[in-house]
Short mmCIF file of C-alpha atoms and ligand atoms in Angstrom, two decimals:
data_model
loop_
_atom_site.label_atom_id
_atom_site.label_comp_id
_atom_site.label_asym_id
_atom_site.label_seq_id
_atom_site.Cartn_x
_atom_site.Cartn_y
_atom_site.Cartn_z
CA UNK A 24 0.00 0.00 0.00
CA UNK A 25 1.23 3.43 -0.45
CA UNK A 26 1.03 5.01 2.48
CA UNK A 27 2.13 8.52 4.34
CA UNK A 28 4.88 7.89 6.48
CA UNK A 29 3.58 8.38 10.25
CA UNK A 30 5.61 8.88 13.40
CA UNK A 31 4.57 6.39 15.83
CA UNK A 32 4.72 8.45 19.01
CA UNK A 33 4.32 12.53 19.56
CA UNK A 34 7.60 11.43 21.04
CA UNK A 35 9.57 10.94 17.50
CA UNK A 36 7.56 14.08 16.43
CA UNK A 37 9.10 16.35 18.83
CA UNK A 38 12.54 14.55 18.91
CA UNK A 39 12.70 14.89 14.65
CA UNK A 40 11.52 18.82 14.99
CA UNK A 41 14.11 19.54 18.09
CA UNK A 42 16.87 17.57 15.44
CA UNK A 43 15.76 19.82 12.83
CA UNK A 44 16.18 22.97 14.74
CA UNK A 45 18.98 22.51 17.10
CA UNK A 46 21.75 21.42 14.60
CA UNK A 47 24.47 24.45 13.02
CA UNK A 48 22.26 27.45 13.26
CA UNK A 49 22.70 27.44 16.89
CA UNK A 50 25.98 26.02 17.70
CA UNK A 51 28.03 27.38 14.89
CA UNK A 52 25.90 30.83 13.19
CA UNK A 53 24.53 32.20 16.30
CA UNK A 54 28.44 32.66 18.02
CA UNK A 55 29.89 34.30 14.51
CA UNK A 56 27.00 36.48 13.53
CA UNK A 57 27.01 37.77 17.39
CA UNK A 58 30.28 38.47 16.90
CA UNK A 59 29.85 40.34 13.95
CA UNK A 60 26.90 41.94 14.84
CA UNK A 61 27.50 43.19 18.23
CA UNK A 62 27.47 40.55 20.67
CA UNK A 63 25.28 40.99 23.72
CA UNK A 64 23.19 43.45 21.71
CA UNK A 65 22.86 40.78 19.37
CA UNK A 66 21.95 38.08 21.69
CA UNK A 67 19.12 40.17 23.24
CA UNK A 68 17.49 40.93 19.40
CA UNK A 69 17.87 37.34 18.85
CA UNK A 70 15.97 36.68 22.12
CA UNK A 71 13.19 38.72 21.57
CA UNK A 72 12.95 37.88 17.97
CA UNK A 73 13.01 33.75 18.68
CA UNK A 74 9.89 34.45 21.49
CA UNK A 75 8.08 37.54 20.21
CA UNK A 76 7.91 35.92 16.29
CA UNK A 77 9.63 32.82 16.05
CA UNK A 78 7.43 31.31 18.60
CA UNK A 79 3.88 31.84 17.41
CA UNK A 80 5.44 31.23 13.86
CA UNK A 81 6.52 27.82 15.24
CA UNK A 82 3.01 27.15 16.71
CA UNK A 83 1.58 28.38 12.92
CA UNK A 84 3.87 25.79 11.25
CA UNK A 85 2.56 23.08 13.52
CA UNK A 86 -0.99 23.79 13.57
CA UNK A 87 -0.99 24.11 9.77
CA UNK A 88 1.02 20.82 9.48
CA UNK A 89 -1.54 18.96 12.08
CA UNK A 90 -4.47 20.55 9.70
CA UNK A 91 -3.65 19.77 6.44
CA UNK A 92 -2.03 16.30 7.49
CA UNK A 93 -0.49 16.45 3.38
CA UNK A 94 2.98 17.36 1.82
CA UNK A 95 3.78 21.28 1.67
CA UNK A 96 3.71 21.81 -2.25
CA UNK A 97 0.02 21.06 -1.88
CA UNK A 98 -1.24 21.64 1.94
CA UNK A 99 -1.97 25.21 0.64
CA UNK A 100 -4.39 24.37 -1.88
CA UNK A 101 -5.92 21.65 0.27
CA UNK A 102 -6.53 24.05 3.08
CA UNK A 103 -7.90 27.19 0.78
CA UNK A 104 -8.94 25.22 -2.29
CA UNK A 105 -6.34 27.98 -4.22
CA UNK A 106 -3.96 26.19 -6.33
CA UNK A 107 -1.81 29.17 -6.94
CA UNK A 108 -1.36 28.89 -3.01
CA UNK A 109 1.02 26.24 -3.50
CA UNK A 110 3.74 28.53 -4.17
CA UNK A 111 4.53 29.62 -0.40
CA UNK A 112 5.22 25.55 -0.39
CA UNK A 113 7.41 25.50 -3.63
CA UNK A 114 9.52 28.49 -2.16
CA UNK A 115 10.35 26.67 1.02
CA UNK A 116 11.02 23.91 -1.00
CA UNK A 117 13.93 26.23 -2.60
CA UNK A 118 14.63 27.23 0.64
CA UNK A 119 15.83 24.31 1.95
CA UNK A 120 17.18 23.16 -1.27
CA UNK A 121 19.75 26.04 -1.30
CA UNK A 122 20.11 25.76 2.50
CA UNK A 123 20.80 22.49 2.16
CA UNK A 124 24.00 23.45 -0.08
CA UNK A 125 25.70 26.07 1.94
CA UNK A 126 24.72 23.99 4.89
CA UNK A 127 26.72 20.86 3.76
CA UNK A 128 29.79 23.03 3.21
CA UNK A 129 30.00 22.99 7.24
CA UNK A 130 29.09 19.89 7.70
CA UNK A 131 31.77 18.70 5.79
CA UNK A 132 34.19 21.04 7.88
CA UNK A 133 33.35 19.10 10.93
CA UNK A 134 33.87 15.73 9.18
CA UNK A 135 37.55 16.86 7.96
CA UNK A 136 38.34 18.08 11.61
CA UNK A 137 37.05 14.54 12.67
CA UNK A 138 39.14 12.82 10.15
CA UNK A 139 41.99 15.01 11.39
CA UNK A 140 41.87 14.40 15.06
CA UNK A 141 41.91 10.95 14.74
CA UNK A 142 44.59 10.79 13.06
CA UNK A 143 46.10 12.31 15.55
CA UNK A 144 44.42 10.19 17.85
CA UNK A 145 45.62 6.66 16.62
CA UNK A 146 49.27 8.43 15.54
CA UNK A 147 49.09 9.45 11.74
CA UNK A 148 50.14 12.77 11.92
CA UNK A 149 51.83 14.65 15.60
CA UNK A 150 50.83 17.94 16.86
CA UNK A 151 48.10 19.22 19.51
CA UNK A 152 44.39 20.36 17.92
CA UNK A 153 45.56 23.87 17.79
CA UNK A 154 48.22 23.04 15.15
CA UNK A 155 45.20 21.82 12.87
CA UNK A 156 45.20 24.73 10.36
CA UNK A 157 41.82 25.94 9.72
CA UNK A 158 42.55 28.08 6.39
CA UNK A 159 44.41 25.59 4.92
CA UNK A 160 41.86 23.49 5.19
CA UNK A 161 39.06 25.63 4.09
CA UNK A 162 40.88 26.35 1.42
CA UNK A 163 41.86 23.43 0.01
CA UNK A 164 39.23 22.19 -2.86
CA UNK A 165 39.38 18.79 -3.10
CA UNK A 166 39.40 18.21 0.60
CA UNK A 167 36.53 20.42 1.12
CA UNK A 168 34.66 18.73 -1.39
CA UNK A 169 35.18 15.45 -0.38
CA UNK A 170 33.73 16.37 3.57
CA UNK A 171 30.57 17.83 1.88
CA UNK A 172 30.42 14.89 -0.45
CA UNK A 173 30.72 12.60 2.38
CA UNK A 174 27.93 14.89 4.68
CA UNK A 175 25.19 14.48 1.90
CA UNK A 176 25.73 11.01 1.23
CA UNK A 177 25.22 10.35 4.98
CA UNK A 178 22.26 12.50 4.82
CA UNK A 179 21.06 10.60 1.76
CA UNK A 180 21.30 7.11 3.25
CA UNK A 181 19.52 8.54 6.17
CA UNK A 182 16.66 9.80 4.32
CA UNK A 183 16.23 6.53 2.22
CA UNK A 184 15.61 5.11 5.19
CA UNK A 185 12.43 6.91 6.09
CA UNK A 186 11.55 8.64 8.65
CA UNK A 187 10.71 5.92 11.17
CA UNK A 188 13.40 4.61 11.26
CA UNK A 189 15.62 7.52 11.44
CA UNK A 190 17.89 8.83 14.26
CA UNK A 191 15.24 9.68 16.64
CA UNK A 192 16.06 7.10 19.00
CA UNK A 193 19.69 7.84 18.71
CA UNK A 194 18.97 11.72 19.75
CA UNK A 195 17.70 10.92 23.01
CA UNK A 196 20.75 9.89 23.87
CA UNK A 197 23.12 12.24 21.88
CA UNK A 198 21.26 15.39 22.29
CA UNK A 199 21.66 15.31 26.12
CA UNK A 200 25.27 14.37 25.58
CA UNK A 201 25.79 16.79 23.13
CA UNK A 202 24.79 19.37 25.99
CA UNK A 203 26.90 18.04 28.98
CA UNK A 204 29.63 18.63 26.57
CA UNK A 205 28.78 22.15 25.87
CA UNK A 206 28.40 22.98 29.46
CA UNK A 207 32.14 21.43 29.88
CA UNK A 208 33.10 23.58 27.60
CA UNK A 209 31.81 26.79 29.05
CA UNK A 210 33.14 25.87 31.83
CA UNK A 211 36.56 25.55 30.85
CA UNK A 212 36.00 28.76 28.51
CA UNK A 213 34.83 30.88 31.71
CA UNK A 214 37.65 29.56 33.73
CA UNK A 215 40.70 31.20 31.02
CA UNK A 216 42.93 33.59 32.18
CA UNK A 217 41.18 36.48 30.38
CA UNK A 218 37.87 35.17 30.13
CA UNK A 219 35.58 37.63 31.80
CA UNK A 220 35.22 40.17 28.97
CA UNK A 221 34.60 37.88 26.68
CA UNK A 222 31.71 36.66 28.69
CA UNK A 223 30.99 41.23 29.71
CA UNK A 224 31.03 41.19 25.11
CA UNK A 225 28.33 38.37 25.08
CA UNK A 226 25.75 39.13 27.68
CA UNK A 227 26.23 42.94 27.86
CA UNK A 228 24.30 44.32 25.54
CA UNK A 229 25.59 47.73 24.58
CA UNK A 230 22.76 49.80 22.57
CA UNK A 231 25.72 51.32 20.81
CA UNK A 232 26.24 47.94 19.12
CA UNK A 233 22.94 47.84 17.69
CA UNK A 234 22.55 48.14 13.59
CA UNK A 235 19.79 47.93 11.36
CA UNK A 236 21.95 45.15 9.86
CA UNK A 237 22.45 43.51 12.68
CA UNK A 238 18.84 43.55 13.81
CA UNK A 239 17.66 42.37 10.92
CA UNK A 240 20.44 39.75 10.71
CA UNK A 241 19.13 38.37 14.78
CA UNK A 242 15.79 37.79 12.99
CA UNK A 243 17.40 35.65 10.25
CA UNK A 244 19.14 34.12 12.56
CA UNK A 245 15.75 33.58 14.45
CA UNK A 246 14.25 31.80 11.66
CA UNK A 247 17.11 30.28 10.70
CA UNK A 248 17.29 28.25 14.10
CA UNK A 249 13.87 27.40 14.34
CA UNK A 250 13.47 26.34 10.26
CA UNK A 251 11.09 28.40 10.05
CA UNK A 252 9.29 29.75 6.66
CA UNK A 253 10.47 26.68 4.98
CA UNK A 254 7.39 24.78 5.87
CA UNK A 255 10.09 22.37 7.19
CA UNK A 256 8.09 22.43 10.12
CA UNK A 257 4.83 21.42 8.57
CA UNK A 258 6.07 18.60 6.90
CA UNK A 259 7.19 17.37 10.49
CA UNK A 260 3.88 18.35 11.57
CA UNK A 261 1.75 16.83 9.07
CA UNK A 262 3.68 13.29 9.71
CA UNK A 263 2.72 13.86 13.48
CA UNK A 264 -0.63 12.55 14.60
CA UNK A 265 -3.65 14.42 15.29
CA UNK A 266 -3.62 14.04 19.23
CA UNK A 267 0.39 15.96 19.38
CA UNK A 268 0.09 19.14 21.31
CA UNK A 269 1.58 21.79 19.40
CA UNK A 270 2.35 24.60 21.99
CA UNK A 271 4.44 22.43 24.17
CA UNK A 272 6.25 20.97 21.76
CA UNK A 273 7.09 24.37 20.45
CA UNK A 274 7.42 25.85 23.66
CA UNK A 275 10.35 23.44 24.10
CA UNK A 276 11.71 24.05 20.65
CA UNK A 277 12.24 27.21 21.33
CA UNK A 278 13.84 26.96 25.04
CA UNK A 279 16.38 24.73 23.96
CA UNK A 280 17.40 26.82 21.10
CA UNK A 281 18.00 29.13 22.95
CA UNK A 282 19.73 27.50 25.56
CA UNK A 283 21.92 25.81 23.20
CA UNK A 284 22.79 29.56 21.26
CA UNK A 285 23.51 31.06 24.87
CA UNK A 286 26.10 28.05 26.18
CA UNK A 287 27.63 28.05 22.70
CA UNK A 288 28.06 32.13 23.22
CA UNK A 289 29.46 31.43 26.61
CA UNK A 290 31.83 28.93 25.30
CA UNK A 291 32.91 30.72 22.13
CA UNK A 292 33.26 34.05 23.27
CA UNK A 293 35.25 34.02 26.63
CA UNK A 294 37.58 31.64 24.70
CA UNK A 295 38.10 34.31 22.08
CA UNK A 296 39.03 36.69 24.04
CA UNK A 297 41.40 34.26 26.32
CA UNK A 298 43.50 33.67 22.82
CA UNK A 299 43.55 36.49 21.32
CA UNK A 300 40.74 35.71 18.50
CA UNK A 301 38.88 38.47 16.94
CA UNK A 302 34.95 38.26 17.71
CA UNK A 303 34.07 39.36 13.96
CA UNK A 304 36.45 36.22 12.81
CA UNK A 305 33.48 35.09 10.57
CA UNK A 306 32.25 31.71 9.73
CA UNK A 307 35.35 29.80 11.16
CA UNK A 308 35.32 31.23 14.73
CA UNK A 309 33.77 27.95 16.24
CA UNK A 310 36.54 26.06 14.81
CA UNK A 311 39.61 28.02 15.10
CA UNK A 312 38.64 28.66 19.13
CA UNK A 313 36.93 25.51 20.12
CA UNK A 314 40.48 23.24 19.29
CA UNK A 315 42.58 25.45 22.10
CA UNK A 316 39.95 25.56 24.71
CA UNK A 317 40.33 21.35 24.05
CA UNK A 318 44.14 21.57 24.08
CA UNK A 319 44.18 23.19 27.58
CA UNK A 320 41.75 19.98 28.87
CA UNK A 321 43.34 16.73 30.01
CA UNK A 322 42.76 13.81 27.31
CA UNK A 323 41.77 17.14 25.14
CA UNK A 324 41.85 15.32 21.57
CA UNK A 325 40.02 12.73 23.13
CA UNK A 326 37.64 14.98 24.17
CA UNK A 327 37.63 16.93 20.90
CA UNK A 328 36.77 13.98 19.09
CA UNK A 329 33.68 13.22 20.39
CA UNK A 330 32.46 16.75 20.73
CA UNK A 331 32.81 16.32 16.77
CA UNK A 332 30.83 13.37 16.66
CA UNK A 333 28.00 14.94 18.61
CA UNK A 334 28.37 17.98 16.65
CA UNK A 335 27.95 16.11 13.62
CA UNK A 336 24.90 14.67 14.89
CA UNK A 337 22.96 17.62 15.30
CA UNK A 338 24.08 19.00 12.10
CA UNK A 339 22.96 15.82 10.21
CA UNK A 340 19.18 15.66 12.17
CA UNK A 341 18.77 19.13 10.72
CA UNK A 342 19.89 18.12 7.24
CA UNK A 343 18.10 15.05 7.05
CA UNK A 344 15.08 17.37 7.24
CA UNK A 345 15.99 19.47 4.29
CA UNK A 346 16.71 16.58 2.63
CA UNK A 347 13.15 14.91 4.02
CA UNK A 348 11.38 18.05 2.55
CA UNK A 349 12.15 17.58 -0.99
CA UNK A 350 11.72 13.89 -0.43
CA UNK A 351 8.34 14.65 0.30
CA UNK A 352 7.08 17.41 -1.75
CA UNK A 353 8.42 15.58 -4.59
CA UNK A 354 7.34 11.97 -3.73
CA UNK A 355 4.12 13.57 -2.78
CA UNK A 356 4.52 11.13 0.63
CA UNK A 357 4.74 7.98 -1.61
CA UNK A 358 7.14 6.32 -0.20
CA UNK A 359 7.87 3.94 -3.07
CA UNK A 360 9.95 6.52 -5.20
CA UNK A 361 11.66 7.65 -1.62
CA UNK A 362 15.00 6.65 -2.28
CA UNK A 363 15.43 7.28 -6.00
CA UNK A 364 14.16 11.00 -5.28
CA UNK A 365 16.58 11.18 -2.45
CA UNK A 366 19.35 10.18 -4.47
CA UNK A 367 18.60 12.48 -7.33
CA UNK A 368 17.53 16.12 -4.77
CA UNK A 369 21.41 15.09 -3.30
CA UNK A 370 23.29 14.85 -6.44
CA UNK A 371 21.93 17.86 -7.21
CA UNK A 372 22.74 19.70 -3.80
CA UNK A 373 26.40 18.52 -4.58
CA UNK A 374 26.11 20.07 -7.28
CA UNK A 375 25.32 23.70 -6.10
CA UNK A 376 27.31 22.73 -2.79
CA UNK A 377 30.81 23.12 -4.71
CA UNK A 378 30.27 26.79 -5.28
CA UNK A 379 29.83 27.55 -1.95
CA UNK A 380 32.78 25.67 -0.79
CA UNK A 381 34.95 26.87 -3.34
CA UNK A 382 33.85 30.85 -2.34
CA UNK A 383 36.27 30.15 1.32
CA UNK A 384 39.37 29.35 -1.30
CA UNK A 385 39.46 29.84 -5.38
CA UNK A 386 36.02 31.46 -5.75
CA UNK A 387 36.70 34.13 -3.20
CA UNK A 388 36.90 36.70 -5.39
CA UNK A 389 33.66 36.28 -6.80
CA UNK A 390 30.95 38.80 -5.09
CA UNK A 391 27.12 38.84 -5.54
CA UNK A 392 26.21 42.36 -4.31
CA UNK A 393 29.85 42.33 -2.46
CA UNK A 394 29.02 39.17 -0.97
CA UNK A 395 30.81 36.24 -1.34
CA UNK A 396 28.80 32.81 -3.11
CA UNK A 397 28.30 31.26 0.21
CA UNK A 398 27.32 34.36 2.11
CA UNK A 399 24.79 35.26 -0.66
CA UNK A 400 23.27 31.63 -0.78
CA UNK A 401 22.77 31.77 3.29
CA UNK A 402 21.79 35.89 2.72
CA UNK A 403 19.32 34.39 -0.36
CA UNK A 404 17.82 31.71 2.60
CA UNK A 405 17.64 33.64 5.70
CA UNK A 406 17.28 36.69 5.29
CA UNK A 407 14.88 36.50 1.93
CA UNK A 408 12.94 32.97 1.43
CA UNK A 409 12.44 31.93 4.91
CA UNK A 410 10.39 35.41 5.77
CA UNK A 411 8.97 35.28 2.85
CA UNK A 412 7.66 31.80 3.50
CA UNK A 413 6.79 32.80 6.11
CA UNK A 414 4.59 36.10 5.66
CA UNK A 415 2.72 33.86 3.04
CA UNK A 416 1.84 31.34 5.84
CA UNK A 417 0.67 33.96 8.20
CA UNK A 418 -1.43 35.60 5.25
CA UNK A 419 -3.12 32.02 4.34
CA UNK A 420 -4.05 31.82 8.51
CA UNK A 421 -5.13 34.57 9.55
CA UNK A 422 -7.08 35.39 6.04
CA UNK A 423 -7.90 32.69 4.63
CA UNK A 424 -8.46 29.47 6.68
CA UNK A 425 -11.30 28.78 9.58
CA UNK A 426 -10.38 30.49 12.76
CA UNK A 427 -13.03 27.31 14.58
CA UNK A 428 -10.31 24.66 13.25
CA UNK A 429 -7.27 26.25 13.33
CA UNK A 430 -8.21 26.88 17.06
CA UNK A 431 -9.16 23.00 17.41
CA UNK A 432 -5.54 22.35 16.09
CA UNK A 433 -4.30 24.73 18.51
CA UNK A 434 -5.35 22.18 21.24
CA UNK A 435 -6.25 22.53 24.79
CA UNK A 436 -6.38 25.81 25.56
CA UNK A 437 -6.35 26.38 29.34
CA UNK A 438 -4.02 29.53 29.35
CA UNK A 439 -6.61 31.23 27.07
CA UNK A 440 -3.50 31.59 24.64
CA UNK A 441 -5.07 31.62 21.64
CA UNK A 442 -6.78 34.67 20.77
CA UNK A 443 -3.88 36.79 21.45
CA UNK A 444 -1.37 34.27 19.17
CA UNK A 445 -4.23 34.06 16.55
CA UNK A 446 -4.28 38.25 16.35
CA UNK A 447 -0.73 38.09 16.60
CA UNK A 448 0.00 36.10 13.91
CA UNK A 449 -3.10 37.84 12.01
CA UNK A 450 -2.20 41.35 12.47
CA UNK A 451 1.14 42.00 13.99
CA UNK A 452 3.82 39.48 12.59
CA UNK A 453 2.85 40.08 8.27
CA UNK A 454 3.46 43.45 9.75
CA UNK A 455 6.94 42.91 11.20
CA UNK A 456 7.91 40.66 8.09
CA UNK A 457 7.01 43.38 5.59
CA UNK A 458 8.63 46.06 7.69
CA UNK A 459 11.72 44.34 7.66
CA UNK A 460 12.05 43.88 3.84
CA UNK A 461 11.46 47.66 3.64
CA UNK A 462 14.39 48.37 5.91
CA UNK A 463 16.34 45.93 4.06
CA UNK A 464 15.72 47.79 0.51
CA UNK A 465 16.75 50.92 2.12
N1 PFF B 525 17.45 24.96 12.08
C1 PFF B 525 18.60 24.35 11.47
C2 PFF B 525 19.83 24.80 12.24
O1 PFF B 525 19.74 25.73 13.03
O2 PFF B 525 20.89 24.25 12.05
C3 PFF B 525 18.70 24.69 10.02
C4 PFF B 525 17.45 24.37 9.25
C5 PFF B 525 16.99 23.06 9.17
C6 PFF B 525 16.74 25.37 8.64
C7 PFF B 525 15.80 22.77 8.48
C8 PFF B 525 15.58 25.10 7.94
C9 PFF B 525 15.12 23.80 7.87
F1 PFF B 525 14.02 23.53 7.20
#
């Protein structure tokens, strides 16, 4: 029979939508763009962002999933009878497609530094981590491309596996592993000789700090940690069962992002400081600080090592879920083409990965509006499709669908919560989303 694919519990619901979120955005993109962008100032824009609009978005995503119970190329048009609808689904469906390249281009990072260490773990090559030479690496093409080759194909095999049997189970162990680690970390960060102003950089905010870039940059970031406006979400949600509750689950979403963007602050930024990095390093400031904070740990490399592993966890359950959207969309949930579709939406992700690897080394040169390929792909993503995908969603519910069933799909409602999310999301956030793309034309 063809069938839908189903999670079996609310359990593997919530455990595949935490995967999905919790994975680079906040562990490697939150750290450099703070450090860009300001630092504390940035953290507290990012905060208010992720609960005053990522939050309700995140409930939208989930209600709308749980509604239309379908694929997101067509959950539009089954919800509002409007074809044309469709589109919102088709550009998160782009979303994640170029996501998914620039994406892999890290992933791969973390697979070379894993290949690295242990060869320095089982004797191949001498040295401590520190003497692992970031640049060189990101700068070497055929290295590069091989760790993004070998990050889709493990992303691919994944995905042909379907989502039941994916890594949930795995993440309820590696998730909470993943997080003693950090806290380690921090710990060892905060305890530097040096240490305290990079922790005064991250949690100070200084209104001084704060730019229109930089503000509108926090609410990328936003929706770039909690996948939103690439209907990413709904696809998770429409695979969930009707009984899930979606304001919990979201709820929790969101409090672990966060918590995981604030230790990986706390662990990034005191370390800076303590060695002499620059904050505004860029996109390689997690990985040129987090090897001497290991070095100065007994069994460091050891140590190192499995951070990676962990890392590369949480980078692969949010990858399998742009892979699982195209999957979807263009299986339309038959299962029986699932892996042949995999295998083709990942050889052409490869494809329009090398660019982006190639812009750190060879391709550096090139600029789109002075930005460099991979900075424009993740600019193209976060700061363009995802709130677009976004407005659309919140145009289709509050204008379009039943406010009776969309507040049956809201659940329980003991908090009397949802009239002020359903205005919210109605009135205020289009508002916000539109606002935005003004400033960012000026
Ligand atoms: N939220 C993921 C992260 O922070 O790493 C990235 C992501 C995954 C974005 C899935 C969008 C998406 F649909």
């Amino acid at each position: 029979m063809k069938k839908q694919s189903q999670w079996k519990s609310s359990t593997g619901f919530i455990l595949a939508s935490a995967g999905s979120a919790i994975g680079l955005g906040a562990m490697w993109k939150f750290p450099y763009m703070a450090g860009i962008y300001g630092g504390g100032a940035f953290l507290l824009m990012f905060l208010l962002f992720t609960i005053i609009v990522g939050l309700p978005l995140l409930i939208m995503e989930f209600a709308v999933g749980k509604m239309g119970q379908t694929y997101t190329t067509k959950i539009y048009e089954k919800l509002t009878q409007k074809k044309w609808l469709n589109i919102i689904g088709w550009n998160g469906n782009l979303a994640v497609f170029i996501l998914f390249g620039f994406y892999s281009v890290i992933g791969g990072w973390i697979i070379i530094y894993i290949l690295k260490v242990l060869g320095q773990l089982i004797g191949l090559s001498s040295g401590n981590l520190s003497s692992i030479e970031f640049e060189a690496i990101i700068t070497n093409p055929w290295l590069t491309i091989m760790g993004q080759g070998i990050f889709i194909l493990l992303t691919m095999v994944i995905v042909m596996m379907g989502v039941e049997k994916g890594l949930e189970k795995a993440s309820k162990i590696m998730m909470p592993l993943l997080f003693i680690f950090l806290i380690v970390i921090v710990v060892r960060s905060l305890s530097l000789e040096g240490a305290q102003s990079g922790l005064r950089y991250i949690l100070q905010p200084r209104i001084e700090d704060l730019s229109v870039k930089g503000t509108l940059f926090a609410l990328g970031q936003s929706f770039f940690t909690l996948s939103l406006g690439t209907t990413g979400m709904i696809t998770y949600a429409s695979y969930a069962s009707k009984e899930m509750t979606i304001k919990t689950s979201a709820l929790s979403i969101v409090i672990m992002n966060i918590v995981v963007s604030v230790l990986a602050g706390l662990a990034i930024f005191p370390a800076t400081e303590a060695f002499g990095f620059k904050p505004a390093d860029g996109p390689g400031l997690l990985f040129k600080v987090l090897p001497q904070v290991f070095d100065q740990m007994a069994a460091g490399s050891l140590f190192y090592f499995i951070f990676l592993i962990l890392f590369l966890f949480a980078a692969l359950t949010s990858s399998i879920s742009l892979l699982e959207l195209n999957v979807s969309n263009f299986t339309k949930n038959n299962n029986e083409h699932r892996a042949r579709v995999a295998l083709i939406a990942s050889v052409l992700v490869f494809i329009i990965s090398v660019p982006a690897t190639l812009s750190f080394g060879s391709l550096n040169d090139v600029r789109i509006f002075g930005l460099t390929i991979f900075d424009a792909m993740d600019f193209l993503v976060s700061n363009i499709l995802m709130p677009l995908g976004a407005l659309g969603t919140t145009l289709v519910v509050g204008q379009l669908l039943d406010k009776d069933a969309l507040k049956e799909s809201f659940g329980r409602d003991r908090f009397k919560l949802f009239s002020p999310w359903y205005y919210l999301v109605k009135l205020v956030l289009p508002l916000v989303i539109i606002l935005v793309f003004i400033m960012q034309l000026i």
